[in-house]
Short mmCIF file of N, CA and C and ligand atoms in Angstrom, two decimals:
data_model
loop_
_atom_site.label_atom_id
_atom_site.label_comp_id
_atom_site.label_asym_id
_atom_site.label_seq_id
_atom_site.Cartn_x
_atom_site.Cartn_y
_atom_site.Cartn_z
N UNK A 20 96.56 -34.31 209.53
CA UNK A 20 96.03 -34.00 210.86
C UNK A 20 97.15 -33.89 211.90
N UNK A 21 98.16 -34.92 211.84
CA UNK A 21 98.77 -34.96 212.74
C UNK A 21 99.86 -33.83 212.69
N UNK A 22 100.05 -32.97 211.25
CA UNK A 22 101.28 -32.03 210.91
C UNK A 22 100.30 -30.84 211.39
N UNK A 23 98.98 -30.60 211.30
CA UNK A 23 98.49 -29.64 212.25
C UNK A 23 98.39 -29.60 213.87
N UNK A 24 98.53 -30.74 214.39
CA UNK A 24 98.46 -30.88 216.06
C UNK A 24 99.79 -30.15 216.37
N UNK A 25 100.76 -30.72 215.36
CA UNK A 25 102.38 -30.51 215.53
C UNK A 25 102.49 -29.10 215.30
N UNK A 26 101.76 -28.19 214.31
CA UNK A 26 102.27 -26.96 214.79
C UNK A 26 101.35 -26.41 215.73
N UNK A 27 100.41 -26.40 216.04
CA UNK A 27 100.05 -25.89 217.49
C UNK A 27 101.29 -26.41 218.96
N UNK A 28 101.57 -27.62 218.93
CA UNK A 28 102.32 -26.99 219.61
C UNK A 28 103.93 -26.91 219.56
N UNK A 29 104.32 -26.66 218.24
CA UNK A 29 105.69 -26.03 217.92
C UNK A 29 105.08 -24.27 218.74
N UNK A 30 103.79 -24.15 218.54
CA UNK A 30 103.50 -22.62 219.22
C UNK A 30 103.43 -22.46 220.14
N UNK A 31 103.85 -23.48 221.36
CA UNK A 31 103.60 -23.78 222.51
C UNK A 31 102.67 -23.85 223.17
N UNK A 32 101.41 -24.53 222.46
CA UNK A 32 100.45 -24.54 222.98
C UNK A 32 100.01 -25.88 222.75
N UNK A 33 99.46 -26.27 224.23
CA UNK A 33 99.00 -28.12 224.52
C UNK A 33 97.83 -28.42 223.56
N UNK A 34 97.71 -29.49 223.16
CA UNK A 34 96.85 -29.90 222.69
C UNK A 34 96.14 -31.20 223.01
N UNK A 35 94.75 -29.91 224.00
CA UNK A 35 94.13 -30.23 224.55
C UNK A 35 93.10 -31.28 224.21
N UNK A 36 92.39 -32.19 224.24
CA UNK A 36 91.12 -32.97 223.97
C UNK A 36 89.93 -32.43 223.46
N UNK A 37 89.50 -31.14 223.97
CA UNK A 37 88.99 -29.80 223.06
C UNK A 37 89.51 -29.23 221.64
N UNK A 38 90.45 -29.15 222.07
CA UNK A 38 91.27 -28.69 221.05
C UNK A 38 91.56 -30.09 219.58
N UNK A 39 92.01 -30.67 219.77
CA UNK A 39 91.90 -31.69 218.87
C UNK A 39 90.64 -32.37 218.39
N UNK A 40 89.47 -31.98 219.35
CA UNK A 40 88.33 -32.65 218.58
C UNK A 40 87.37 -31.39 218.13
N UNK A 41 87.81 -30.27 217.82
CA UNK A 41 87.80 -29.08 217.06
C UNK A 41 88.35 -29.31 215.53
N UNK A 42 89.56 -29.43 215.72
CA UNK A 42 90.34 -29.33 214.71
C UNK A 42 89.62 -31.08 214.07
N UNK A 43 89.39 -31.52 214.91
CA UNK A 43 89.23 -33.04 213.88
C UNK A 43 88.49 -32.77 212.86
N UNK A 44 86.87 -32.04 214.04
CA UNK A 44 86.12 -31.95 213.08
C UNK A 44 86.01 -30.99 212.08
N UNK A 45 86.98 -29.92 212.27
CA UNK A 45 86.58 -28.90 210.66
C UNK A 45 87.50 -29.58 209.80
N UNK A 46 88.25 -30.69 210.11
CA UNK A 46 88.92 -31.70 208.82
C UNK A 46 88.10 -32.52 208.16
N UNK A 47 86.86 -32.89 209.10
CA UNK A 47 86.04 -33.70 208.79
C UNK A 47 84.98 -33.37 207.09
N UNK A 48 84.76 -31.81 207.31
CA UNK A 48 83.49 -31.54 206.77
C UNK A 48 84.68 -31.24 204.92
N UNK A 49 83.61 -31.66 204.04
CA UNK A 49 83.77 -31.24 202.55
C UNK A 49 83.93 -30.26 202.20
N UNK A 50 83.07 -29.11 202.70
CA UNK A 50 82.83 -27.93 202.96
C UNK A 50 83.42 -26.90 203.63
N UNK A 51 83.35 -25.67 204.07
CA UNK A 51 83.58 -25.22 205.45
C UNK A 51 82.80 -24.94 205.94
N UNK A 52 82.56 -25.75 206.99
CA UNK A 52 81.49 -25.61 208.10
C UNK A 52 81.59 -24.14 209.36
N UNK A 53 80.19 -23.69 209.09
CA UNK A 53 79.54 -22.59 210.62
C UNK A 53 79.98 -23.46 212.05
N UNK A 54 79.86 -22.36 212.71
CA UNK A 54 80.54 -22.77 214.66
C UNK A 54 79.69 -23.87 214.59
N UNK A 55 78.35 -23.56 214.19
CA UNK A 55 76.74 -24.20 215.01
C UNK A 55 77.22 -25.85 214.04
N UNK A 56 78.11 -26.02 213.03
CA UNK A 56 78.18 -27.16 212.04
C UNK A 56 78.81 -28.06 213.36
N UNK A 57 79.80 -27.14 213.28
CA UNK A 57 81.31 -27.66 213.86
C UNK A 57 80.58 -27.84 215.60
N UNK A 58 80.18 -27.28 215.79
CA UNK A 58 79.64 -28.08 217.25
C UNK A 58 79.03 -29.21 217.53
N UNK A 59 77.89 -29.37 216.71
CA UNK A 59 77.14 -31.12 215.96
C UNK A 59 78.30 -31.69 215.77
N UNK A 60 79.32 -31.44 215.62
CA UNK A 60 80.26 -32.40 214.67
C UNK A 60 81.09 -33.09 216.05
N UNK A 61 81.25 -31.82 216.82
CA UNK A 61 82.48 -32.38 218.10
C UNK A 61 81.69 -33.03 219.09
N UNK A 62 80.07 -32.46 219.29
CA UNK A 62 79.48 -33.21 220.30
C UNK A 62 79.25 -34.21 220.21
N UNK A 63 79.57 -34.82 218.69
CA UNK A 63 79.51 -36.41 218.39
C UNK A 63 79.71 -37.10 219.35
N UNK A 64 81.25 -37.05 219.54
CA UNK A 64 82.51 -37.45 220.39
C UNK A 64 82.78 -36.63 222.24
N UNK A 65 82.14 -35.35 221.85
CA UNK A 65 82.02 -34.68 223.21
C UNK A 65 81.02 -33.84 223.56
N UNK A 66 79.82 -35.16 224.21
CA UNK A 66 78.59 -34.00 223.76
C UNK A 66 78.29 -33.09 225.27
N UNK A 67 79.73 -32.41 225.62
CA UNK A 67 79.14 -31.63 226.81
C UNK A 67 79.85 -30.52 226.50
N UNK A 68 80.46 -29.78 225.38
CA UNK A 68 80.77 -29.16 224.62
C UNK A 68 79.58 -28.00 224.40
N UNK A 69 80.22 -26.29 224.95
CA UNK A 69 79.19 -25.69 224.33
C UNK A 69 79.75 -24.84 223.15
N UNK A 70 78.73 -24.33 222.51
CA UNK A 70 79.41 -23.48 220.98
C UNK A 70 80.20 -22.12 221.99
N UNK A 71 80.40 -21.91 223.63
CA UNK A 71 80.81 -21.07 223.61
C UNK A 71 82.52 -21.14 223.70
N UNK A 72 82.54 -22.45 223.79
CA UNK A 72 83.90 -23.49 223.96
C UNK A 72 84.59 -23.44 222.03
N UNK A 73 83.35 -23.71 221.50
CA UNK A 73 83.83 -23.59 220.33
C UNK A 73 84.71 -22.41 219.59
N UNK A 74 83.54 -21.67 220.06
CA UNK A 74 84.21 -19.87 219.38
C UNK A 74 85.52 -19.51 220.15
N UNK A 75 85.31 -19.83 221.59
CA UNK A 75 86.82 -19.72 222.27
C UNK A 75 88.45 -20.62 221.14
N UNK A 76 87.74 -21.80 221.00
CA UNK A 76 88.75 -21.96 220.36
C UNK A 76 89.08 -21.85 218.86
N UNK A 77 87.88 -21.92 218.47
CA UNK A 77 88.18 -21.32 217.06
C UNK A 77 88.49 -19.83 216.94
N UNK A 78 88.54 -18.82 217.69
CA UNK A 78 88.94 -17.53 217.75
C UNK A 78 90.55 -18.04 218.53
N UNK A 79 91.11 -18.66 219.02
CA UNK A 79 92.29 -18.96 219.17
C UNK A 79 93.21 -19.46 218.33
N UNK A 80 92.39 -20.62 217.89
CA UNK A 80 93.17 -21.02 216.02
C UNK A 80 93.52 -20.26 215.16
N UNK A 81 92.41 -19.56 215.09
CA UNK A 81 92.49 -18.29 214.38
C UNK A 81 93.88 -17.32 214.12
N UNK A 82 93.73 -17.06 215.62
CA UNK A 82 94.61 -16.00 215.91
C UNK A 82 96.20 -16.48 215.06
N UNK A 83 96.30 -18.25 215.84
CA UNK A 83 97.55 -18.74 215.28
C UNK A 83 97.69 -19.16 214.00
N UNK A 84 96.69 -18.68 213.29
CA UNK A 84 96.79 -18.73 211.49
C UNK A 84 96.48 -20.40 211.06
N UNK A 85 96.35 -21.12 212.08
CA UNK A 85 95.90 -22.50 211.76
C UNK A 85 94.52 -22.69 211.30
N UNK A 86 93.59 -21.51 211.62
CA UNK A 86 92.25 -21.80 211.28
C UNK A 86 92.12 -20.87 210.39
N UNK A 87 91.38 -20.57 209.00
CA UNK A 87 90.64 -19.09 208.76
C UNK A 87 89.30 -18.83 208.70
N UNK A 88 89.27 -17.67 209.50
CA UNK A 88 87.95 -17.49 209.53
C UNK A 88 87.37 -16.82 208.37
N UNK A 89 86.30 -17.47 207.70
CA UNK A 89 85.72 -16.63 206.44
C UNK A 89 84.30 -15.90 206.74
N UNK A 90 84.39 -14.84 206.41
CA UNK A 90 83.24 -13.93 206.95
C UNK A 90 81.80 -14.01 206.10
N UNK A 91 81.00 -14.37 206.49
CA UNK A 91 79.71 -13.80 205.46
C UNK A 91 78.61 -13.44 206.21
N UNK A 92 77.67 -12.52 205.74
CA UNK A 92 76.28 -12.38 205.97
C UNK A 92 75.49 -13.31 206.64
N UNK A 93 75.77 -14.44 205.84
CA UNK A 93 74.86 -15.64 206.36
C UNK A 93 75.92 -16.44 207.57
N UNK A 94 76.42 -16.12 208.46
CA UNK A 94 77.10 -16.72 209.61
C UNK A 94 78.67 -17.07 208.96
N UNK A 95 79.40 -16.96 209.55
CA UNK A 95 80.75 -16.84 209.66
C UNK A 95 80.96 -18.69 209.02
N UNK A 96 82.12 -18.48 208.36
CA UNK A 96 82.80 -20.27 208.09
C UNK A 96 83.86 -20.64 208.47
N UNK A 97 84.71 -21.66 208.66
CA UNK A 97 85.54 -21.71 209.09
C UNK A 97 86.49 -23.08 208.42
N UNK A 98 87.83 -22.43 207.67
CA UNK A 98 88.62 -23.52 207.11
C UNK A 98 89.83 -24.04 207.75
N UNK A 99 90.06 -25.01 207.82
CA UNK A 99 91.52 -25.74 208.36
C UNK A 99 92.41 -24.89 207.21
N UNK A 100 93.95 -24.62 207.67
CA UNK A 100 94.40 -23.74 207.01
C UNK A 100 95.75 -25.07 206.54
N UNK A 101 95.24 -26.19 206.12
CA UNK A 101 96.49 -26.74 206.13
C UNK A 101 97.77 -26.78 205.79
N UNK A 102 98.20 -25.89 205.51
CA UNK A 102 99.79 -25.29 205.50
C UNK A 102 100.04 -23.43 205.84
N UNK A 103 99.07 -23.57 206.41
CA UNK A 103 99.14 -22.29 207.11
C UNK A 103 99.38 -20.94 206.24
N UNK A 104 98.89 -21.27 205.07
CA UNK A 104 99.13 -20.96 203.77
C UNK A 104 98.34 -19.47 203.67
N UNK A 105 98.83 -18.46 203.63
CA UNK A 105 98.01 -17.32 203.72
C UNK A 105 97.15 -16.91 202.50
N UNK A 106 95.84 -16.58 202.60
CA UNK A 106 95.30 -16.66 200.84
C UNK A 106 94.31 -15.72 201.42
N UNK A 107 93.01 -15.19 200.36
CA UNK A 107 91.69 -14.35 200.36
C UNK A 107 91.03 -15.49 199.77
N UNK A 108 89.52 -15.14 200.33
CA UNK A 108 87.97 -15.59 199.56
C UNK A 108 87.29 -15.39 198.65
N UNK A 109 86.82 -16.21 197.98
CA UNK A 109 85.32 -15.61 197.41
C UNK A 109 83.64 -16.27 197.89
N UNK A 110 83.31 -14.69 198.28
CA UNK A 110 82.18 -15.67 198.60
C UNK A 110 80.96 -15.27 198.11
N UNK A 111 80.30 -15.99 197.86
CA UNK A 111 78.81 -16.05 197.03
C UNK A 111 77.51 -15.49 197.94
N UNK A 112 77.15 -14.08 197.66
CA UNK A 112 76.56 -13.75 198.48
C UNK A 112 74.79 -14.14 198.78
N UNK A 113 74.83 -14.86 197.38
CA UNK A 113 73.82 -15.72 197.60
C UNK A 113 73.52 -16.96 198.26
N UNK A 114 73.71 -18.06 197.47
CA UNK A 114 73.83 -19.44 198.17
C UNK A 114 75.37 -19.34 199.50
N UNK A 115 76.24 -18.54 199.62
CA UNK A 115 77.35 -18.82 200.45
C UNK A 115 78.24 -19.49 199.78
N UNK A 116 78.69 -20.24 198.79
CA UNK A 116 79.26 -20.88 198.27
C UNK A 116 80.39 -20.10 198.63
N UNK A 117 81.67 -20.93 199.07
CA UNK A 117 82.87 -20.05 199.54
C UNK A 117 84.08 -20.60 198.62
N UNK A 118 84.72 -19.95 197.88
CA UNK A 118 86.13 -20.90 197.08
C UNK A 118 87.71 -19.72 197.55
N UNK A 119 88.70 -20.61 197.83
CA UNK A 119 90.01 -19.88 198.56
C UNK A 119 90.68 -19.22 196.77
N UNK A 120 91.01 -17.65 196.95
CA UNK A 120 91.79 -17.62 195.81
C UNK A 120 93.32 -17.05 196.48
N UNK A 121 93.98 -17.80 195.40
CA UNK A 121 95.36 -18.25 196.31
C UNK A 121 96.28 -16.56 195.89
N UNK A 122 95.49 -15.59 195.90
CA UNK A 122 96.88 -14.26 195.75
C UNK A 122 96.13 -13.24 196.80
N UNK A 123 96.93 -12.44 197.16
CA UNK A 123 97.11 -11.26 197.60
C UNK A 123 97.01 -9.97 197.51
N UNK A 124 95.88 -9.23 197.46
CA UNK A 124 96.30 -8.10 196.72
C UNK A 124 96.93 -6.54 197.69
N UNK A 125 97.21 -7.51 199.28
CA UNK A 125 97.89 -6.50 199.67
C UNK A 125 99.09 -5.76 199.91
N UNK A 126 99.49 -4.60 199.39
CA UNK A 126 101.44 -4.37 198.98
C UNK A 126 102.02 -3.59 200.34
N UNK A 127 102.79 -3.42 199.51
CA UNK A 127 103.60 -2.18 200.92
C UNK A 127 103.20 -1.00 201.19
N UNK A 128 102.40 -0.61 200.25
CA UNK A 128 101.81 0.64 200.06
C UNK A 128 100.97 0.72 201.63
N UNK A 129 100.04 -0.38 202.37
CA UNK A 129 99.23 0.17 203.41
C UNK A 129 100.03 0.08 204.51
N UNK A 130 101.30 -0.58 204.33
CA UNK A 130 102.03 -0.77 205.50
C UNK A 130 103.05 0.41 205.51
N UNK A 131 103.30 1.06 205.09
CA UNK A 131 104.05 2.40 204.70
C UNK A 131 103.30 3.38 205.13
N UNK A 132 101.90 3.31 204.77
CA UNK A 132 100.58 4.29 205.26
C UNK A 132 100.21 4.23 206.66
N UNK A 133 100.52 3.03 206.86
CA UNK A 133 100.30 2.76 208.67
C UNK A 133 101.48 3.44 209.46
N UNK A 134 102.32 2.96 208.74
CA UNK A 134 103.70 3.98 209.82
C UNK A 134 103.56 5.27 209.99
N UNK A 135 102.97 5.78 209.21
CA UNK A 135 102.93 7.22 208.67
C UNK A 135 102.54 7.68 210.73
N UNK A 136 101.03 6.43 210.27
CA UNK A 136 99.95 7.05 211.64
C UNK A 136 100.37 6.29 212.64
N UNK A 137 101.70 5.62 212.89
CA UNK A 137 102.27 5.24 213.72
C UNK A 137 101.93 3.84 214.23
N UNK A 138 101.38 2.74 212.71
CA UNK A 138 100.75 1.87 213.23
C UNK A 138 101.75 0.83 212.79
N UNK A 139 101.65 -0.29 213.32
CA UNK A 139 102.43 -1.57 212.56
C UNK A 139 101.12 -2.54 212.66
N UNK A 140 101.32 -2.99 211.26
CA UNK A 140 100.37 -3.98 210.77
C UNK A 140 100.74 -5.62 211.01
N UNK A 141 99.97 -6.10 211.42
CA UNK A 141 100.51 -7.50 212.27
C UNK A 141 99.44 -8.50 211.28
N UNK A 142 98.28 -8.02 210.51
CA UNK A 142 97.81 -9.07 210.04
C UNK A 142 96.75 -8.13 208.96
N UNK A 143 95.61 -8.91 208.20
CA UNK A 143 94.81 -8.56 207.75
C UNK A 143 93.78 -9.37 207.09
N UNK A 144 92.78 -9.23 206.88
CA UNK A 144 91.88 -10.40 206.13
C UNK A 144 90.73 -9.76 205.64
N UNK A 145 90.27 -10.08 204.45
CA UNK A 145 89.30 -9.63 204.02
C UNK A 145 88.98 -10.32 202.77
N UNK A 146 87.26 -10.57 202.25
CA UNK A 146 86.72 -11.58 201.48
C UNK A 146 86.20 -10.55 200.23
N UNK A 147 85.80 -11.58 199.13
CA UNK A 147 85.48 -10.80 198.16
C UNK A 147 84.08 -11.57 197.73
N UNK A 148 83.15 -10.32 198.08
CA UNK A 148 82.07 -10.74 197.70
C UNK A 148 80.72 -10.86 196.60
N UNK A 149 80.17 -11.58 195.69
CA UNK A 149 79.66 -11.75 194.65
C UNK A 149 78.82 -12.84 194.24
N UNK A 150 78.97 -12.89 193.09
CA UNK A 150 77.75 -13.97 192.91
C UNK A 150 78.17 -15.09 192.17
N UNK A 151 78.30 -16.26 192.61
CA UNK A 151 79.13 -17.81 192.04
C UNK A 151 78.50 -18.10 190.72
N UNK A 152 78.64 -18.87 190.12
CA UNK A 152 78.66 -19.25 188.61
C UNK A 152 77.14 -19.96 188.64
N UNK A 153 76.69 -20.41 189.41
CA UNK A 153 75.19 -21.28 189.30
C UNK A 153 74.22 -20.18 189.70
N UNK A 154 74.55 -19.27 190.45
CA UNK A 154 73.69 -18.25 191.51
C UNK A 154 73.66 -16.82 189.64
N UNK A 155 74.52 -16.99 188.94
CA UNK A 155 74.43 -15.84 188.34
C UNK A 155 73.70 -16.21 187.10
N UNK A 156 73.65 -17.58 186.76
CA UNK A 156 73.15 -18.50 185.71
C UNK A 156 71.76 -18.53 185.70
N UNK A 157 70.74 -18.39 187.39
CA UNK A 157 69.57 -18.46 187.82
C UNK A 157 68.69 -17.36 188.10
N UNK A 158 69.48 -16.10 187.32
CA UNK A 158 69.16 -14.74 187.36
C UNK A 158 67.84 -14.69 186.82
ZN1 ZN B 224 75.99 -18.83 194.72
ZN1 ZN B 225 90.80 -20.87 201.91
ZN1 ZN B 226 96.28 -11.10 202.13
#
């Protein structure tokens, strides 16, 4: 916890009382918890907290690669990134079941394609979606 406070602000950014009882709580959950989780979780401790406080800062975490946001159908998730470790998803488009798979499958090839159209690529993210091992078993 405390090597994540420390790089927010190696990024120069304070860490605010909001901000740390954000981050507490998506350390908290087993899982990765939805905004609407993670808001129950901070209003524990700060219950005047709205989810629009939340998304502000979890779309800020974000940005600084400390948080990832995982996308699904059924409402967005959200993981502590604890080593800031860049990876893709899988996610279960049934139950949601979400698991991190630790490779990459993006090369130089789209970043070569972007120059072409005069773009520079600064980031990218994207999930892979299917059906988990219990969800395909219950067919
Ligand atoms: Zn499933
Ligand atoms: Zn992950
Ligand atoms: Zn990637």
């Amino acid at each position: 916890m405390e090597k994540i406070l420390e790089q927010l602000r190696l990024k120069g950014y304070k860490v605010t009382p909001q901000r740390r009882a954000v981050l507490q709580a998506l350390n908290s959950f087993e899982y990765f918890p939805t905004a609407q989780e993670l808001l129950a979780e901070v209003r524990k401790t700060n219950p005047d907290v709205s989810l629009d406080t939340i998304y502000r800062n979890l779309s800020m975490l974000t940005e600084l690669g400390i948080v990832h946001e995982i996308h699904r159908t059924s409402g967005n998730v959200y993981e502590l990134a604890k080593d800031g470790h860049h990876h893709h998803h899988l996610v279960c488009t049934k139950c949601g079941r979400t698991e991190c798979i630790d490779i990459c499958p993006v090369t130089d090839i789209y970043k070569e394609e972007a120059e072409k159209k005069g773009f520079t690529i600064t980031g990218h993210m994207f999930e892979f979606y299917g059906l988990c091992s219990n969800c395909r078993e219950k067919k």
